Amino acid sequence: MAGNRIVVYKGPGQVAVDTIDYPKLEVPSAVSQAKGLTRKADHGVILKVVSTNICGSDQHMVRGRTTAPVGQTLGHEITGEIVEKGSDVQFLEVGDLCSVPFNIACGRCRNCKERKTGICLNVNPDRAGSAYGYVDMGGWLGGQADYVMVPFADFNLLKFPDKDQAMAKIRDLTMLSDIFPTGYHGAYSAGTTTGSTVYVAGAGPVGLAAAHSAQILGAAVVIVGDRNEERLAQARSFGCETVNISEDATLSEQIDQILGTPEVDCAVDAVGFEASGHGRGAGEAPATVLNDIMTVTAAGGSLGIPGLYVTGDPGGVDPDAQEGTLKVRLGLGWAKSHSFTTGQCPVMRYNRELMMSILHDRAHIADAVNATVLPLTDAPDGYRDFDQGAAKKYVLDPHGELASV
């Protein structure tokens, strides 16, 4: 069998497309040994990757802001066609086109049975929860590749009902693997409902997905905050209000100018630990967004926090930040009776319903995040431009199947 091209982290600011062996129906040896799984994955499939996206979470690794080792393979946003399946795969067939939740889940542990698939107990020797191509997640190969192995396929994969219909909407459907459910999770867990006023911190792809999700959930006003004017313009393109946090006015003052009140009903943190402070020339301040959303959310409101926070950040601004210890005003959140939801989005809680919203033209997530297709060989360019603040969601096309769609 031919080799497998795959995107690999080469050191801070550097990625390359390397060639490795074609994947096998095997689980990583570390997972097998620690969790008592058979190495052979008869429950798995090999996918030909149809589309795979560059994520802001990948960018944290590529910037050198995690403990990812050189050689880490990348890519957890995957859509693909089954080209091989194990003997224990009962309900999927070769040729099926499927979305892959970025959470790797066994479907058999207590957490999976409770639909907490972001914290599966059997797929990572180090902690609950796993993902493809990510640091400290069990050693599963990344999906920014020609081919990828997906374990526990009957449980994990979301099969599209009609392949031709799916390919016609593939730029939207490719977002089901992560950012659309993640953005929706942020808005939903913040309590967004009919008539809500919502603040979304961050106008990157997840923030834009959260903003579009808030609209789907019935929000009256969605306000998106960022320092990047190009990304704020993208938010305005589908009906959001915006605030630029590099201005001297406080966030509360800017929200007051839009709503006539300095508070919103609920808020979403779609930034995470590499947050910047307010005002012109402000530097990194990793607790800023968490404190902001407590400040501007009304008493009794909820906060959705899909933005990534880590336990190891070599580039943190101080020793506390380097271990994920941040100066968060928890007393403020307590005094205002706020509810917080953090952690990996459990993709399977939402992906089927969001698929239906795409297939029936209720959601237009590709337009909201400005989906932009690149060949796999251009992945380094995509990482560079994304890091420089491009208002685009880069979709990699390993086999040239999206070029004419």
Coordinates of C-alpha atoms in Angstrom, one line a residue:
M1 CA 0.0 0.0 0.0
A2 CA 1.2 3.5 -0.8
G3 CA 2.4 5.9 1.9
N4 CA 0.3 8.5 3.7
R5 CA 0.9 12.2 3.5
I6 CA 0.4 13.9 6.8
V7 CA 0.9 17.4 8.4
V8 CA 3.6 17.3 11.1
Y9 CA 4.7 19.9 13.8
K10 CA 8.4 20.6 13.3
G11 CA 8.9 23.2 16.0
P12 CA 7.5 26.6 17.0
G13 CA 6.1 28.2 13.9
Q14 CA 6.9 25.3 11.6
V15 CA 4.8 22.6 10.0
A16 CA 5.5 20.4 7.0
V17 CA 3.8 17.7 5.0
D18 CA 5.6 14.4 5.5
T19 CA 5.0 10.9 4.3
I20 CA 4.5 8.0 6.8
D21 CA 3.2 4.5 6.5
Y22 CA -0.4 3.9 5.4
P23 CA -2.5 3.5 8.6
K24 CA -3.3 0.1 10.1
L25 CA -6.4 -1.0 12.0
E26 CA -4.5 -0.7 15.3
V27 CA -4.9 1.4 18.4
P28 CA -1.8 3.2 19.8
S29 CA 0.4 0.9 21.8
A30 CA 0.3 3.2 24.9
V31 CA -3.5 3.1 24.9
S32 CA -3.5 -0.7 24.4
Q33 CA -1.1 -1.3 27.3
A34 CA -2.6 1.1 29.7
K35 CA -6.3 0.4 29.1
G36 CA -6.2 -3.4 28.3
L37 CA -7.4 -3.0 24.7
T38 CA -6.4 -5.4 22.0
R39 CA -3.9 -3.7 19.7
K40 CA -5.8 -4.9 16.7
A41 CA -8.8 -2.6 16.1
D42 CA -11.4 -4.9 14.4
H43 CA -13.8 -2.1 15.5
G44 CA -12.1 0.5 13.3
V45 CA -12.1 1.7 9.8
I46 CA -9.6 3.4 7.5
L47 CA -11.0 6.6 5.9
K48 CA -9.8 8.3 2.8
V49 CA -9.9 11.9 4.0
V50 CA -12.2 14.1 1.9
S51 CA -11.7 17.2 4.0
T52 CA -9.8 18.2 7.1
N53 CA -9.6 21.6 8.7
I54 CA -7.0 23.7 10.4
C55 CA -8.2 24.5 13.9
G56 CA -7.2 27.2 16.4
S57 CA -6.3 24.4 18.8
D58 CA -3.8 23.1 16.3
Q59 CA -2.4 26.7 16.1
H60 CA -1.7 26.7 19.9
M61 CA 0.6 23.7 19.3
V62 CA 2.3 25.1 16.3
R63 CA 3.1 28.4 18.1
G64 CA 4.9 26.3 20.7
R65 CA 2.3 27.1 23.4
T66 CA 1.8 23.5 24.5
T67 CA 4.0 20.6 25.4
A68 CA 3.6 19.1 22.0
P69 CA 6.9 17.3 20.9
V70 CA 8.5 17.9 17.5
G71 CA 7.0 15.2 15.2
Q72 CA 3.5 15.5 16.6
T73 CA 1.0 14.8 13.8
L74 CA -1.8 17.2 13.4
G75 CA -5.5 17.3 12.5
H76 CA -8.6 16.4 14.4
E77 CA -11.3 17.9 12.1
I78 CA -12.0 15.1 9.7
T79 CA -14.6 14.1 7.1
G80 CA -13.9 11.0 5.0
E81 CA -15.0 8.0 3.0
I82 CA -14.6 4.5 4.3
V83 CA -12.1 2.5 2.3
E84 CA -11.5 -0.4 4.7
K85 CA -13.3 -1.7 7.7
G86 CA -12.6 -4.1 10.5
S87 CA -14.4 -7.4 11.0
D88 CA -16.4 -6.0 14.0
V89 CA -17.8 -3.0 12.1
Q90 CA -21.5 -3.9 11.7
F91 CA -23.4 -0.9 10.6
L92 CA -21.1 0.9 8.2
E93 CA -19.9 0.0 4.7
V94 CA -17.0 0.7 2.4
G95 CA -17.9 3.8 0.4
D96 CA -19.9 5.5 3.2
L97 CA -19.1 9.2 3.6
C98 CA -18.9 10.2 7.3
S99 CA -18.1 13.0 9.7
V100 CA -15.6 12.1 12.5
P101 CA -16.2 13.7 15.9
F102 CA -12.8 15.1 17.1
N103 CA -13.4 13.3 20.4
I104 CA -12.2 9.7 20.3
A105 CA -14.7 7.7 22.3
C106 CA -15.1 4.0 23.0
G107 CA -18.9 4.0 23.4
R108 CA -18.6 1.5 26.3
C109 CA -17.4 3.3 29.4
R110 CA -19.6 5.1 31.9
N111 CA -18.9 8.6 30.4
C112 CA -19.7 7.5 26.9
K113 CA -22.9 5.9 27.9
E114 CA -23.8 9.3 29.6
R115 CA -23.0 11.1 26.3
K116 CA -19.9 12.7 27.8
T117 CA -17.8 11.6 24.8
G118 CA -15.3 14.4 25.3
I119 CA -14.0 12.6 28.5
C120 CA -14.0 8.9 27.4
L121 CA -12.2 6.8 30.0
N122 CA -10.7 4.2 27.7
V123 CA -8.8 6.0 24.9
N124 CA -6.0 8.0 26.7
P125 CA -3.6 6.6 29.3
D126 CA -3.0 10.0 30.8
R127 CA -6.4 11.5 31.4
A128 CA -10.0 11.3 30.4
G129 CA -10.7 12.3 26.8
S130 CA -8.8 12.1 23.6
A131 CA -8.5 13.5 20.1
Y132 CA -6.7 12.8 16.8
G133 CA -3.4 14.4 16.3
Y134 CA -3.1 16.3 19.6
V135 CA -0.6 16.5 22.4
D136 CA -1.3 14.4 25.5
M137 CA -4.2 12.7 23.9
G138 CA -3.0 9.2 23.7
G139 CA -0.9 9.1 20.5
W140 CA -3.6 8.8 17.9
L141 CA -2.4 9.9 14.5
G142 CA -3.7 13.2 13.0
G143 CA -6.2 13.5 10.3
Q144 CA -4.6 16.3 8.2
A145 CA -3.6 13.4 5.9
D146 CA -4.6 11.3 3.0
Y147 CA -5.9 8.5 5.2
V148 CA -6.7 8.1 8.9
M149 CA -7.8 5.2 11.2
V150 CA -10.9 5.8 13.2
P151 CA -11.5 3.4 16.1
F152 CA -14.9 2.2 17.5
A153 CA -16.3 3.3 14.1
D154 CA -19.9 2.2 14.6
F155 CA -20.1 4.4 17.7
N156 CA -18.0 7.4 16.5
L157 CA -18.9 8.0 12.9
L158 CA -21.8 10.1 11.7
K159 CA -22.8 8.7 8.2
F160 CA -24.3 11.2 5.8
P161 CA -27.6 9.9 4.4
D162 CA -26.8 10.7 0.8
K163 CA -23.3 11.1 -0.6
D164 CA -24.1 13.3 -3.5
Q165 CA -26.2 15.6 -1.3
A166 CA -23.4 15.7 1.2
M167 CA -20.7 16.5 -1.3
A168 CA -22.8 19.5 -2.5
K169 CA -22.7 20.9 1.0
I170 CA -19.3 19.6 2.0
R171 CA -17.9 23.0 3.0
D172 CA -20.6 23.2 5.6
L173 CA -20.6 19.5 6.7
T174 CA -16.8 19.5 7.2
M175 CA -17.4 21.8 10.2
L176 CA -19.4 19.1 12.0
S177 CA -16.2 17.4 13.2
D178 CA -15.5 20.2 15.6
I179 CA -16.1 23.9 15.3
F180 CA -19.8 24.0 14.6
P181 CA -20.7 21.6 17.5
T182 CA -18.1 23.4 19.6
G183 CA -19.5 26.9 18.9
Y184 CA -23.0 25.6 19.3
H185 CA -22.0 24.0 22.7
G186 CA -20.7 27.3 23.8
A187 CA -23.9 29.2 22.9
Y188 CA -26.2 26.4 24.1
S189 CA -24.4 25.9 27.5
A190 CA -24.5 29.7 28.0
G191 CA -28.3 29.4 27.9
T192 CA -28.9 31.2 24.6
T193 CA -32.6 31.1 23.7
T194 CA -35.3 33.1 22.0
G195 CA -34.7 36.8 22.5
S196 CA -31.3 36.5 24.3
T197 CA -28.6 39.1 24.2
V198 CA -25.2 37.3 23.8
Y199 CA -21.6 38.4 23.9
V200 CA -19.1 36.1 22.1
A201 CA -15.4 36.8 22.9
G202 CA -13.3 36.0 19.9
A203 CA -14.0 36.3 16.1
G204 CA -11.9 33.4 15.1
P205 CA -13.7 30.4 13.5
V206 CA -15.0 29.0 16.8
G207 CA -16.3 32.4 17.9
L208 CA -18.0 32.9 14.5
A209 CA -19.5 29.4 14.8
A210 CA -20.7 30.3 18.3
A211 CA -22.2 33.5 17.0
H212 CA -24.0 31.8 14.1
S213 CA -25.2 29.1 16.6
A214 CA -26.6 31.8 18.9
Q215 CA -28.6 33.1 15.9
I216 CA -29.9 29.6 15.2
L217 CA -30.9 29.3 18.9
G218 CA -33.0 32.5 18.6
A219 CA -30.8 35.3 20.1
A220 CA -32.1 38.8 19.5
V221 CA -28.6 40.4 19.5
V222 CA -25.2 38.7 19.1
I223 CA -22.2 40.9 19.9
V224 CA -18.7 39.6 18.9
G225 CA -15.5 41.1 20.4
D226 CA -12.0 40.9 19.0
R227 CA -8.9 43.0 18.2
N228 CA -8.8 41.9 14.5
E229 CA -10.9 44.2 12.4
E230 CA -11.0 41.8 9.4
R231 CA -12.4 39.1 11.6
L232 CA -15.0 41.6 13.1
A233 CA -16.0 42.4 9.6
Q234 CA -16.6 38.7 8.9
A235 CA -18.9 38.7 12.0
R236 CA -20.8 41.7 10.7
S237 CA -21.3 39.9 7.4
F238 CA -23.9 37.6 8.8
G239 CA -25.7 40.1 11.1
C240 CA -23.6 40.3 14.3
E241 CA -22.9 43.5 16.2
T242 CA -19.2 43.9 17.0
V243 CA -16.8 45.6 19.5
N244 CA -13.1 46.1 19.1
I245 CA -11.4 45.5 22.4
S246 CA -8.3 47.4 21.3
E247 CA -10.3 50.7 21.7
D248 CA -10.0 52.7 24.9
A249 CA -13.7 52.3 25.9
T250 CA -14.3 49.5 28.3
L251 CA -16.2 46.4 27.1
S252 CA -19.2 47.3 29.3
E253 CA -19.3 50.8 27.8
Q254 CA -19.2 49.4 24.2
I255 CA -22.0 47.0 25.0
D256 CA -24.0 49.8 26.5
Q257 CA -23.7 51.7 23.3
I258 CA -25.3 48.8 21.4
L259 CA -27.9 47.6 23.9
G260 CA -28.6 50.6 26.1
T261 CA -27.4 48.5 29.1
P262 CA -23.8 47.4 29.9
E263 CA -24.8 43.7 30.4
V264 CA -25.9 40.8 28.3
D265 CA -28.0 37.8 29.2
C266 CA -25.2 35.3 28.5
A267 CA -21.6 35.0 27.1
V268 CA -19.2 32.7 25.4
D269 CA -15.4 32.5 25.7
A270 CA -14.1 31.4 22.3
V271 CA -10.6 32.7 22.9
G272 CA -8.9 30.6 25.6
F273 CA -5.6 31.0 27.2
E274 CA -3.8 33.1 24.7
A275 CA -6.1 36.1 25.3
S276 CA -5.0 39.7 25.0
G277 CA -5.7 42.6 27.3
H278 CA -7.8 45.6 26.5
G279 CA -6.7 48.9 24.9
R280 CA -4.1 49.8 22.4
G281 CA -0.9 47.9 22.6
A282 CA -2.1 45.6 25.4
G283 CA -0.2 42.4 25.9
E284 CA -1.2 38.9 26.7
A285 CA -3.4 38.5 29.7
P286 CA -4.7 34.9 29.9
A287 CA -7.5 35.5 32.4
T288 CA -8.9 38.6 30.6
V289 CA -11.7 36.9 28.7
L290 CA -12.9 34.9 31.7
N291 CA -13.1 38.0 33.8
D292 CA -14.7 40.0 31.0
I293 CA -17.6 37.6 30.5
M294 CA -18.3 37.5 34.3
T295 CA -18.3 41.3 34.2
V296 CA -20.7 41.8 31.3
T297 CA -23.0 38.9 32.0
A298 CA -26.1 39.7 34.1
A299 CA -26.6 38.1 37.5
G300 CA -28.0 34.6 37.2
G301 CA -26.6 34.2 33.7
S302 CA -24.5 31.3 32.2
L303 CA -21.1 31.3 30.6
G304 CA -20.1 28.9 27.9
I305 CA -16.3 28.3 27.8
P306 CA -15.3 26.3 24.7
G307 CA -12.1 28.3 24.4
L308 CA -9.0 26.1 25.2
Y309 CA -7.2 26.2 28.5
V310 CA -4.2 24.0 29.1
T311 CA -2.2 22.6 32.1
G312 CA 1.1 23.2 30.4
D313 CA 2.1 26.3 28.5
P314 CA 5.8 26.9 28.0
G315 CA 5.2 30.4 26.7
G316 CA 2.9 31.5 29.5
V317 CA 3.4 35.1 30.8
D318 CA 4.4 33.9 34.3
P319 CA 5.0 30.7 36.2
D320 CA 1.3 30.4 37.2
A321 CA 0.1 30.8 33.6
Q322 CA 2.7 28.2 32.5
E323 CA 0.7 25.5 34.5
G324 CA -2.7 26.9 33.7
T325 CA -3.2 28.7 37.0
L326 CA -4.9 32.0 36.2
K327 CA -6.1 35.0 38.2
V328 CA -9.8 34.6 37.7
R329 CA -12.3 36.7 39.7
L330 CA -14.2 33.7 40.9
G331 CA -15.7 35.8 43.6
L332 CA -17.4 38.0 41.0
G333 CA -18.9 35.0 39.3
W334 CA -20.0 33.6 42.6
A335 CA -21.6 36.9 43.7
K336 CA -23.5 37.0 40.4
S337 CA -24.6 33.4 40.7
H338 CA -23.1 32.5 37.3
S339 CA -23.0 29.0 35.9
F340 CA -19.9 27.9 34.0
T341 CA -19.5 25.1 31.4
T342 CA -16.0 24.2 30.3
G343 CA -14.1 21.4 28.6
Q344 CA -14.1 19.6 25.3
C345 CA -17.4 19.8 23.4
P346 CA -19.1 16.4 23.4
V347 CA -19.6 16.5 19.6
M348 CA -22.0 13.6 19.4
R349 CA -24.5 15.5 21.6
Y350 CA -25.1 17.9 18.7
N351 CA -23.7 16.7 15.4
R352 CA -26.7 14.8 14.0
E353 CA -29.0 17.7 14.6
L354 CA -26.6 20.2 13.2
M355 CA -26.1 18.0 10.1
M356 CA -29.8 18.1 9.5
S357 CA -29.8 21.9 9.9
I358 CA -27.2 22.1 7.2
L359 CA -28.8 19.6 4.8
H360 CA -32.1 21.5 5.1
D361 CA -30.7 25.0 4.7
R362 CA -31.3 26.2 8.2
A363 CA -27.5 26.7 8.9
H364 CA -24.9 28.2 6.7
I365 CA -21.8 27.7 8.8
A366 CA -19.3 27.7 5.8
D367 CA -20.4 31.3 5.0
A368 CA -20.2 32.4 8.6
V369 CA -16.6 31.2 9.1
N370 CA -15.5 32.0 5.5
A371 CA -14.5 28.4 4.6
T372 CA -11.5 28.5 2.2
V373 CA -10.2 25.4 0.5
L374 CA -6.5 24.6 0.1
P375 CA -4.7 21.5 -1.2
L376 CA -3.0 19.5 1.5
T377 CA 0.4 20.5 0.2
D378 CA -0.4 24.1 1.1
A379 CA -1.1 23.4 4.7
P380 CA 2.0 25.3 5.9
D381 CA 0.7 28.4 4.1
G382 CA -2.7 28.0 5.7
Y383 CA -1.1 27.7 9.2
R384 CA 1.0 30.9 8.5
D385 CA -1.9 33.0 7.2
F386 CA -4.3 31.8 10.0
D387 CA -1.6 32.7 12.6
Q388 CA -1.4 36.2 11.1
G389 CA -5.1 36.7 11.6
A390 CA -6.8 35.8 8.3
A391 CA -10.5 35.9 8.6
K392 CA -10.8 32.4 7.1
K393 CA -11.4 28.8 8.1
Y394 CA -8.9 26.8 6.1
V395 CA -10.2 23.5 4.8
L396 CA -7.6 21.1 3.4
D397 CA -8.4 19.0 0.4
P398 CA -6.0 16.0 0.3
H399 CA -7.5 14.3 -2.8
G400 CA -8.7 17.3 -4.8
E401 CA -12.4 16.4 -4.3
L402 CA -13.5 19.8 -3.2
A403 CA -12.0 21.9 -6.0
S404 CA -15.1 21.6 -8.2
V405 CA -17.7 21.7 -5.4

